[in-house]
mmCIF file of C-alpha atoms in Angstrom:
data_model
loop_
_atom_site.group_PDB
_atom_site.id
_atom_site.type_symbol
_atom_site.label_atom_id
_atom_site.label_comp_id
_atom_site.label_asym_id
_atom_site.label_seq_id
_atom_site.Cartn_x
_atom_site.Cartn_y
_atom_site.Cartn_z
ATOM 1 C CA MET A 568 10.816 13.959 17.358
ATOM 2 C CA ALA A 569 7.721 15.640 17.001
ATOM 3 C CA GLY A 570 4.823 14.147 18.972
ATOM 4 C CA ASN A 571 6.617 12.658 21.425
ATOM 5 C CA THR A 572 5.244 8.576 22.123
ATOM 6 C CA GLU A 573 7.751 7.819 24.643
ATOM 7 C CA GLY A 574 5.954 5.751 27.297
ATOM 8 C CA MET A 575 3.324 4.922 24.981
ATOM 9 C CA THR A 576 4.916 1.507 23.552
ATOM 10 C CA ASP A 577 2.099 -0.531 24.327
ATOM 11 C CA ILE A 578 -0.526 1.739 22.506
ATOM 12 C CA ALA A 579 -1.318 0.862 18.758
ATOM 13 C CA ALA A 580 0.115 3.596 16.458
ATOM 14 C CA VAL A 581 -3.497 3.366 14.537
ATOM 15 C CA ASP A 582 -6.536 1.979 16.147
ATOM 16 C CA ALA A 583 -9.707 2.601 14.142
ATOM 17 C CA ALA A 584 -13.268 0.986 14.441
ATOM 18 C CA GLY A 585 -16.373 1.111 12.409
ATOM 19 C CA LEU A 586 -14.902 3.942 10.305
ATOM 20 C CA VAL A 587 -17.522 5.103 7.722
ATOM 21 C CA LYS A 588 -17.445 7.934 5.111
ATOM 22 C CA ARG A 589 -20.571 9.234 2.932
ATOM 23 C CA PHE A 590 -20.582 11.074 -0.419
ATOM 24 C CA GLY A 591 -23.990 11.315 -1.009
ATOM 25 C CA GLN A 592 -25.388 8.046 -1.259
ATOM 26 C CA LEU A 593 -22.152 6.427 -1.773
ATOM 27 C CA ARG A 594 -20.265 4.554 1.316
ATOM 28 C CA ALA A 595 -16.779 5.155 0.314
ATOM 29 C CA VAL A 596 -15.354 3.889 3.379
ATOM 30 C CA ASP A 597 -17.911 1.265 5.211
ATOM 31 C CA GLY A 598 -17.407 0.257 8.658
ATOM 32 C CA ILE A 599 -13.534 -0.049 8.053
ATOM 33 C CA ASP A 600 -11.541 -1.631 11.578
ATOM 34 C CA LEU A 601 -7.901 -1.049 11.435
ATOM 35 C CA ARG A 602 -5.196 -1.691 14.168
ATOM 36 C CA VAL A 603 -1.700 -0.855 13.241
ATOM 37 C CA ARG A 604 1.133 -1.797 15.702
ATOM 38 C CA GLN A 605 4.297 1.027 16.422
ATOM 39 C CA GLY A 606 6.945 0.001 14.458
ATOM 40 C CA GLU A 607 5.562 -2.147 11.486
ATOM 41 C CA ILE A 608 4.717 -1.415 8.004
ATOM 42 C CA PHE A 609 1.124 -2.227 7.297
ATOM 43 C CA GLY A 610 0.018 -2.675 4.114
ATOM 44 C CA VAL A 611 -3.939 -1.303 2.960
ATOM 45 C CA LEU A 612 -4.212 -3.547 -0.542
ATOM 46 C CA GLY A 613 -6.974 -2.493 -3.083
ATOM 47 C CA PRO A 614 -7.873 -1.743 -6.517
ATOM 48 C CA ASN A 615 -8.784 2.321 -7.611
ATOM 49 C CA GLY A 616 -11.308 3.615 -6.013
ATOM 50 C CA ALA A 617 -11.950 0.972 -3.091
ATOM 51 C CA GLY A 618 -11.665 3.678 -0.198
ATOM 52 C CA LYS A 619 -8.021 3.539 0.915
ATOM 53 C CA THR A 620 -7.359 7.162 0.203
ATOM 54 C CA THR A 621 -10.358 8.220 1.702
ATOM 55 C CA MET A 622 -9.518 6.121 4.747
ATOM 56 C CA LEU A 623 -6.408 7.912 5.054
ATOM 57 C CA ARG A 624 -7.629 11.151 4.496
ATOM 58 C CA MET A 625 -10.151 10.679 7.634
ATOM 59 C CA LEU A 626 -7.151 9.335 9.742
ATOM 60 C CA ALA A 627 -5.174 12.472 9.028
ATOM 61 C CA THR A 628 -7.777 14.728 9.677
ATOM 62 C CA LEU A 629 -8.724 15.880 5.980
ATOM 63 C CA LEU A 630 -12.031 14.384 5.971
ATOM 64 C CA SER A 631 -14.581 14.153 8.878
ATOM 65 C CA ILE A 632 -15.150 10.885 10.231
ATOM 66 C CA ASP A 633 -18.995 10.267 9.552
ATOM 67 C CA GLU A 634 -19.162 7.205 11.812
ATOM 68 C CA GLY A 635 -16.990 5.454 14.182
ATOM 69 C CA ARG A 636 -14.064 6.406 16.057
ATOM 70 C CA ALA A 637 -10.108 6.462 15.112
ATOM 71 C CA ARG A 638 -6.921 7.139 17.400
ATOM 72 C CA VAL A 639 -3.485 7.579 16.829
ATOM 73 C CA PHE A 640 -1.133 6.805 19.655
ATOM 74 C CA GLY A 641 -4.034 7.032 21.645
ATOM 75 C CA VAL A 642 -4.858 10.199 20.697
ATOM 76 C CA ASP A 643 -8.506 10.716 19.344
ATOM 77 C CA VAL A 644 -8.334 11.756 15.506
ATOM 78 C CA ALA A 645 -12.159 13.606 15.556
ATOM 79 C CA ARG A 646 -11.628 15.499 19.027
ATOM 80 C CA GLU A 647 -7.520 16.572 18.923
ATOM 81 C CA PRO A 648 -6.842 17.179 15.172
ATOM 82 C CA HIS A 649 -3.916 19.493 15.927
ATOM 83 C CA ARG A 650 -2.220 17.004 18.198
ATOM 84 C CA ILE A 651 -2.772 14.186 15.458
ATOM 85 C CA ARG A 652 -1.082 16.480 12.564
ATOM 86 C CA GLN A 653 1.576 17.088 15.095
ATOM 87 C CA LEU A 654 2.375 12.900 15.425
ATOM 88 C CA LEU A 655 2.240 11.767 11.552
ATOM 89 C CA GLY A 656 3.347 13.100 8.181
ATOM 90 C CA MET A 657 1.402 12.011 4.797
ATOM 91 C CA THR A 658 2.569 11.452 1.473
ATOM 92 C CA GLY A 659 0.247 11.567 -1.631
ATOM 93 C CA GLN A 660 -0.363 9.946 -4.977
ATOM 94 C CA PHE A 661 1.094 13.329 -6.111
ATOM 95 C CA ALA A 662 4.100 15.262 -5.013
ATOM 96 C CA SER A 663 2.691 18.283 -2.717
ATOM 97 C CA VAL A 664 5.691 20.771 -3.944
ATOM 98 C CA ASP A 665 6.450 23.735 -5.603
ATOM 99 C CA GLU A 666 7.821 23.439 -9.224
ATOM 100 C CA GLU A 667 9.183 26.857 -9.286
ATOM 101 C CA LEU A 668 11.312 26.209 -6.051
ATOM 102 C CA THR A 669 14.592 24.339 -5.517
ATOM 103 C CA ALA A 670 14.666 21.236 -3.763
ATOM 104 C CA SER A 671 16.643 22.947 -1.007
ATOM 105 C CA GLU A 672 13.957 25.970 -1.003
ATOM 106 C CA ASN A 673 10.585 23.615 -1.052
ATOM 107 C CA LEU A 674 12.221 21.618 2.144
ATOM 108 C CA TRP A 675 12.947 25.072 3.733
ATOM 109 C CA LEU A 676 9.551 26.416 3.214
ATOM 110 C CA PHE A 677 7.927 23.066 4.778
ATOM 111 C CA GLY A 678 10.481 23.622 7.612
ATOM 112 C CA ARG A 679 8.947 27.051 8.431
ATOM 113 C CA ILE A 680 5.140 26.180 7.790
ATOM 114 C CA GLN A 681 5.635 23.506 10.446
ATOM 115 C CA GLY A 682 7.172 25.683 13.209
ATOM 116 C CA LEU A 683 10.833 25.465 12.472
ATOM 117 C CA LYS A 684 13.326 28.721 12.810
ATOM 118 C CA SER A 685 14.936 29.592 9.482
ATOM 119 C CA ARG A 686 18.384 27.974 10.600
ATOM 120 C CA ASP A 687 16.864 24.947 11.730
ATOM 121 C CA ALA A 688 14.685 24.253 8.386
ATOM 122 C CA LYS A 689 18.076 24.806 6.135
ATOM 123 C CA ALA A 690 19.679 22.435 8.692
ATOM 124 C CA SER A 691 16.542 19.694 8.260
ATOM 125 C CA ALA A 692 16.694 20.180 4.463
ATOM 126 C CA ARG A 693 20.451 19.822 4.387
ATOM 127 C CA ARG A 694 19.919 16.380 6.164
ATOM 128 C CA LEU A 695 17.046 15.308 3.955
ATOM 129 C CA LEU A 696 18.439 16.082 0.634
ATOM 130 C CA GLY A 697 21.509 13.708 1.731
ATOM 131 C CA GLN A 698 19.245 10.859 3.315
ATOM 132 C CA PHE A 699 17.389 10.638 0.129
ATOM 133 C CA GLY A 700 20.549 11.350 -2.216
ATOM 134 C CA LEU A 701 19.246 14.648 -3.750
ATOM 135 C CA GLU A 702 22.379 16.762 -2.875
ATOM 136 C CA ASP A 703 23.510 17.147 -6.173
ATOM 137 C CA ALA A 704 20.034 18.385 -7.119
ATOM 138 C CA ALA A 705 19.508 20.808 -4.053
ATOM 139 C CA ASN A 706 19.724 23.682 -6.562
ATOM 140 C CA LYS A 707 17.663 22.709 -9.287
ATOM 141 C CA GLN A 708 14.016 23.763 -9.719
ATOM 142 C CA LEU A 709 11.377 20.799 -9.237
ATOM 143 C CA LYS A 710 10.407 21.021 -13.204
ATOM 144 C CA GLN A 711 13.901 19.520 -13.880
ATOM 145 C CA PHE A 712 13.383 16.603 -11.578
ATOM 146 C CA SER A 713 12.183 13.398 -12.980
ATOM 147 C CA GLY A 714 9.214 11.521 -11.411
ATOM 148 C CA GLY A 715 11.406 9.277 -9.027
ATOM 149 C CA MET A 716 13.263 12.421 -7.817
ATOM 150 C CA ARG A 717 9.590 13.977 -7.427
ATOM 151 C CA ARG A 718 8.669 11.255 -5.334
ATOM 152 C CA ARG A 719 11.632 11.286 -3.106
ATOM 153 C CA LEU A 720 11.391 15.190 -2.381
ATOM 154 C CA ASP A 721 7.615 14.611 -1.327
ATOM 155 C CA LEU A 722 8.258 11.769 0.968
ATOM 156 C CA ALA A 723 11.260 14.079 2.529
ATOM 157 C CA ALA A 724 8.846 17.079 2.701
ATOM 158 C CA SER A 725 6.792 14.636 5.044
ATOM 159 C CA LEU A 726 9.743 14.085 7.260
ATOM 160 C CA ILE A 727 10.649 17.954 8.150
ATOM 161 C CA THR A 728 9.675 17.090 11.744
ATOM 162 C CA ARG A 729 10.540 13.410 11.745
ATOM 163 C CA PRO A 730 7.138 12.067 12.699
ATOM 164 C CA PRO A 731 6.597 8.839 14.293
ATOM 165 C CA LEU A 732 3.992 7.655 11.668
ATOM 166 C CA ILE A 733 3.872 8.332 8.201
ATOM 167 C CA PHE A 734 0.987 7.376 5.857
ATOM 168 C CA LEU A 735 2.178 6.675 1.985
ATOM 169 C CA ASP A 736 -0.418 6.785 -0.256
ATOM 170 C CA GLU A 737 0.507 4.955 -3.404
ATOM 171 C CA PRO A 738 3.946 6.329 -3.150
ATOM 172 C CA THR A 739 5.509 4.305 -6.091
ATOM 173 C CA THR A 740 2.542 5.023 -8.718
ATOM 174 C CA GLY A 741 4.011 5.708 -12.024
ATOM 175 C CA LEU A 742 7.636 4.844 -11.334
ATOM 176 C CA ASP A 743 9.786 2.645 -13.323
ATOM 177 C CA PRO A 744 10.958 -0.509 -11.439
ATOM 178 C CA ARG A 745 14.424 0.675 -10.469
ATOM 179 C CA THR A 746 13.065 3.928 -8.758
ATOM 180 C CA ARG A 747 10.429 1.294 -7.177
ATOM 181 C CA GLY A 748 13.189 -0.471 -5.280
ATOM 182 C CA GLN A 749 14.929 2.754 -4.348
ATOM 183 C CA MET A 750 11.741 3.899 -2.372
ATOM 184 C CA TRP A 751 11.035 0.410 -1.304
ATOM 185 C CA ASP A 752 14.833 0.420 0.259
ATOM 186 C CA THR A 753 13.908 4.188 1.813
ATOM 187 C CA ILE A 754 10.699 2.961 3.635
ATOM 188 C CA ARG A 755 12.415 0.224 4.912
ATOM 189 C CA GLU A 756 15.130 2.419 6.340
ATOM 190 C CA LEU A 757 12.657 4.689 7.762
ATOM 191 C CA VAL A 758 10.826 1.617 10.037
ATOM 192 C CA SER A 759 14.562 0.684 11.189
ATOM 193 C CA ASP A 760 14.946 4.236 12.509
ATOM 194 C CA GLY A 761 11.869 3.695 14.487
ATOM 195 C CA CYS A 762 9.115 4.913 12.179
ATOM 196 C CA THR A 763 5.576 3.333 11.844
ATOM 197 C CA ILE A 764 4.174 2.919 8.184
ATOM 198 C CA LEU A 765 0.640 2.624 6.785
ATOM 199 C CA LEU A 766 1.269 2.090 3.208
ATOM 200 C CA THR A 767 -1.612 1.946 0.548
ATOM 201 C CA THR A 768 -1.115 0.426 -2.977
ATOM 202 C CA GLN A 769 -2.735 -1.601 -5.696
ATOM 203 C CA TYR A 770 0.437 -2.996 -6.517
ATOM 204 C CA LEU A 771 0.646 -6.468 -5.387
ATOM 205 C CA ASP A 772 4.423 -7.028 -5.318
ATOM 206 C CA GLU A 773 4.747 -4.197 -3.364
ATOM 207 C CA ALA A 774 2.470 -5.310 -0.375
ATOM 208 C CA ASP A 775 4.198 -8.532 -0.915
ATOM 209 C CA GLN A 776 7.722 -6.893 -0.404
ATOM 210 C CA LEU A 777 7.329 -4.410 2.120
ATOM 211 C CA ALA A 778 4.362 -5.048 4.891
ATOM 212 C CA GLY A 779 4.329 -7.428 7.559
ATOM 213 C CA ARG A 780 0.273 -7.160 7.845
ATOM 214 C CA ILE A 781 -2.233 -6.876 4.935
ATOM 215 C CA ALA A 782 -5.569 -5.680 5.178
ATOM 216 C CA VAL A 783 -7.710 -6.134 1.709
ATOM 217 C CA ILE A 784 -10.094 -3.163 0.823
ATOM 218 C CA ASP A 785 -12.591 -3.583 -1.538
ATOM 219 C CA ARG A 786 -15.911 -1.668 -2.519
ATOM 220 C CA GLY A 787 -14.969 0.482 1.037
ATOM 221 C CA ARG A 788 -15.013 -2.787 3.153
ATOM 222 C CA LYS A 789 -12.061 -4.412 4.861
ATOM 223 C CA VAL A 790 -12.785 -8.167 3.272
ATOM 224 C CA ALA A 791 -9.421 -9.884 4.658
ATOM 225 C CA GLU A 792 -6.504 -8.909 6.654
ATOM 226 C CA GLY A 793 -3.171 -11.260 7.768
ATOM 227 C CA THR A 794 0.370 -11.473 7.087
ATOM 228 C CA PRO A 795 1.249 -12.149 3.396
ATOM 229 C CA ASP A 796 1.740 -15.818 4.032
ATOM 230 C CA ASP A 797 -1.536 -16.061 5.728
ATOM 231 C CA LEU A 798 -3.435 -14.656 3.057
ATOM 232 C CA LYS A 799 -1.691 -16.824 0.666
ATOM 233 C CA THR A 800 -1.988 -19.832 2.655
ATOM 234 C CA SER A 801 -5.952 -18.966 2.809
ATOM 235 C CA VAL A 802 -6.386 -20.079 -0.788
ATOM 236 C CA GLY A 803 -4.145 -23.120 -0.393
ATOM 237 C CA SER A 804 -0.835 -24.223 0.306
ATOM 238 C CA SER A 805 0.402 -24.636 -3.418
ATOM 239 C CA THR A 806 -0.609 -23.357 -6.927
ATOM 240 C CA LEU A 807 -0.297 -25.649 -9.901
ATOM 241 C CA GLN A 808 0.453 -23.164 -12.992
ATOM 242 C CA LEU A 809 -0.948 -24.815 -16.504
ATOM 243 C CA ARG A 810 -0.430 -23.573 -19.779
ATOM 244 C CA LEU A 811 -3.366 -25.656 -21.585
ATOM 245 C CA ALA A 812 -1.670 -26.783 -25.580
ATOM 246 C CA PRO A 813 -3.488 -25.105 -28.350
ATOM 247 C CA GLY A 814 -6.919 -26.174 -28.890
ATOM 248 C CA ALA A 815 -7.302 -27.710 -25.448
ATOM 249 C CA ASP A 816 -11.084 -27.460 -24.097
ATOM 250 C CA THR A 817 -10.608 -25.080 -21.372
ATOM 251 C CA GLU A 818 -14.178 -25.373 -20.208
ATOM 252 C CA LEU A 819 -13.610 -29.417 -19.569
ATOM 253 C CA ALA A 820 -10.085 -28.290 -17.821
ATOM 254 C CA ARG A 821 -12.169 -26.334 -15.493
ATOM 255 C CA LYS A 822 -14.555 -28.693 -14.839
ATOM 256 C CA ILE A 823 -12.157 -31.415 -14.277
ATOM 257 C CA VAL A 824 -10.325 -29.003 -11.769
ATOM 258 C CA ARG A 825 -13.361 -28.282 -9.648
ATOM 259 C CA GLN A 826 -13.933 -32.148 -9.627
ATOM 260 C CA VAL A 827 -10.799 -33.169 -8.328
ATOM 261 C CA SER A 828 -9.756 -30.512 -6.257
ATOM 262 C CA GLY A 829 -12.880 -28.814 -5.119
ATOM 263 C CA THR A 830 -11.543 -25.149 -6.364
ATOM 264 C CA GLU A 831 -12.365 -22.610 -8.987
ATOM 265 C CA PRO A 832 -9.462 -22.206 -11.372
ATOM 266 C CA VAL A 833 -7.852 -18.765 -11.847
ATOM 267 C CA LEU A 834 -7.349 -18.005 -15.454
ATOM 268 C CA THR A 835 -4.178 -16.225 -16.223
ATOM 269 C CA PRO A 836 -3.960 -13.346 -18.878
ATOM 270 C CA GLU A 837 -1.816 -15.186 -21.169
ATOM 271 C CA SER A 838 -3.626 -17.642 -23.870
ATOM 272 C CA GLY A 839 -4.587 -21.105 -22.185
ATOM 273 C CA GLY A 840 -3.074 -20.313 -18.923
ATOM 274 C CA MET A 841 -5.038 -21.894 -15.666
ATOM 275 C CA ASN A 842 -3.385 -21.564 -11.814
ATOM 276 C CA VAL A 843 -5.106 -24.288 -9.596
ATOM 277 C CA PRO A 844 -5.034 -23.474 -5.734
ATOM 278 C CA LEU A 845 -4.076 -26.726 -3.801
ATOM 279 C CA GLU A 846 -4.508 -27.952 -0.340
ATOM 280 C CA SER A 847 -1.096 -29.593 -0.764
ATOM 281 C CA ALA A 848 1.695 -29.900 -3.554
ATOM 282 C CA ASP A 849 0.747 -33.721 -3.650
ATOM 283 C CA SER A 850 -2.640 -33.075 -5.377
ATOM 284 C CA ALA A 851 -1.566 -31.853 -8.315
ATOM 285 C CA ALA A 852 -0.945 -35.178 -9.445
ATOM 286 C CA ASP A 853 -4.508 -35.826 -9.379
ATOM 287 C CA VAL A 854 -5.518 -32.860 -11.199
ATOM 288 C CA LEU A 855 -2.780 -33.748 -13.742
ATOM 289 C CA ILE A 856 -3.999 -37.614 -13.856
ATOM 290 C CA GLY A 857 -7.463 -35.929 -14.731
ATOM 291 C CA PHE A 858 -6.528 -34.118 -17.566
ATOM 292 C CA ARG A 859 -4.545 -37.132 -18.789
ATOM 293 C CA GLU A 860 -7.719 -39.607 -18.516
ATOM 294 C CA ALA A 861 -9.727 -36.994 -20.194
ATOM 295 C CA GLY A 862 -7.752 -36.339 -22.959
ATOM 296 C CA VAL A 863 -6.793 -32.637 -21.990
ATOM 297 C CA SER A 864 -3.246 -31.708 -23.356
ATOM 298 C CA ILE A 865 -1.062 -29.292 -21.396
ATOM 299 C CA ALA A 866 1.912 -27.629 -22.652
ATOM 300 C CA SER A 867 3.663 -26.699 -19.209
ATOM 301 C CA VAL A 868 3.260 -27.154 -15.828
ATOM 302 C CA SER A 869 4.594 -25.887 -12.679
ATOM 303 C CA VAL A 870 4.007 -25.982 -8.861
ATOM 304 C CA ALA A 871 4.509 -22.614 -6.765
ATOM 305 C CA LYS A 872 3.433 -20.836 -3.638
ATOM 306 C CA PRO A 873 -0.106 -18.836 -4.122
ATOM 307 C CA THR A 874 0.738 -15.161 -4.952
ATOM 308 C CA LEU A 875 -1.243 -12.458 -3.407
ATOM 309 C CA ASP A 876 -2.785 -11.472 -7.135
ATOM 310 C CA GLU A 877 -4.548 -15.110 -6.408
ATOM 311 C CA VAL A 878 -5.476 -13.968 -2.840
ATOM 312 C CA PHE A 879 -7.145 -10.935 -3.958
ATOM 313 C CA LEU A 880 -9.135 -12.777 -7.020
ATOM 314 C CA ALA A 881 -10.314 -15.394 -4.338
ATOM 315 C CA ILE A 882 -11.765 -13.053 -1.857
ATOM 316 C CA THR A 883 -12.953 -10.019 -4.195
ATOM 317 C CA GLY A 884 -14.200 -12.086 -7.486
ATOM 318 C CA HIS A 885 -11.722 -9.493 -9.496
ATOM 319 C CA ASP A 886 -8.661 -8.168 -9.903
ATOM 320 C CA THR A 887 -6.853 -5.329 -8.407
ATOM 321 C CA GLY A 888 -6.712 -3.065 -11.771
ATOM 322 C CA GLU A 889 -3.246 -2.606 -11.526
ATOM 323 C CA GLY A 890 -1.508 0.125 -13.821
ATOM 324 C CA THR A 891 -5.002 2.026 -14.172
ATOM 325 C CA GLU A 892 -5.205 5.802 -12.750
ATOM 326 C CA SER A 893 -4.978 6.774 -9.349
ATOM 327 C CA GLU A 894 -7.841 5.929 -6.635
ATOM 328 C CA ASP A 895 -10.631 7.505 -4.978
ATOM 329 C CA ALA A 896 -12.788 10.251 -6.750
ATOM 330 C CA GLN A 897 -12.817 11.960 -3.470
#
C-alpha cells in the first residue's frame, strides 16, 4: 500500500484546524475544524456552494491553505505535499478519465503516471476491473460507458496504488438509484478492506446510509457534527408528521404547534404537509388535542424518527438544494 501507515494507528487520518480559503472577498472555507479517524466513513454534508469541494481540494494539496493547518496521518499538508499525494486518492464529481481510451488503457495509464512498471500497471488494472465488475467492458472505449460505469472506473483509477485514505467528492451525483446502491456497497467494501473514506455529499440519505459521523457545512462553516443519530436527536427524539385537511388554516396550525410544543414546525413540499419535532413521542397527543380544540382538521398523521432533512433545516434554516447542479464555483 502506498504511504505505509503502520505504527500510526492512534494518529487521525485527517486532522485539520481553522482552515480558511479566500477567493477575492469570498471566504469559501471559513475556519473549519475536522478530525477523521482511521477506518471510518466520515461524511461532509452541505448544499451546493457550501465549501465542501474547496475544503477537499485544500486537504488534497490542489489548493493552498490561506489560514489554519492540516495533517494527513500526521503529515503536514502544506509542508510535505508530495507525501500527502502518496497517502490519498481522490475521486471528483466528474470522471477524470480519457473517453477515447478503453477501460484497461485508462487504468494502465494511471498506473504508469503513478510510477508503476508496465507489467504491474496491467496487473493492477485487471484486479480493479474485476473488483468493480467491469471485466466485460475492459476493452470498450469510455464513450460507450453509462454514467454509472464511468463513476465506477473513476473510483477504480483512484485506487491504483491502494491509498489508505480516499476522498470521494459527491461520488453518486447524477446516478440512478440502482447504481447509487452499487456504489454504496463498493464504498463499504473499501472500508472493510482497511481504507478510510472522507465523503462529501448533498444527498441526505447517502450521508445517513454510509457515514458513521457527519459534519454539516453551510456557507463555508461547520455548523454541526456528530453521528446521524446524534444529529437527529438534536432536533427531538421523534417527529409528528401531519397532513392538514384541504382548507385547514395552516397559520393557525403553526401557532398551535409553537404554543403546545415550543418548537417551529417544518412545512413539507406536499400540500398541507407539516413535520413537528418532539421531545418525546408522547407529546404528539398534546399537539393533536390542541388542533382538535381549535378546529384544525387533519387528513393523516404519523410519528417517526427525525430525518437528516429536518436536522439540516433546523440547523441552517434552509434545505440542501438536492438535485441541483454541482458544487463550488472554485
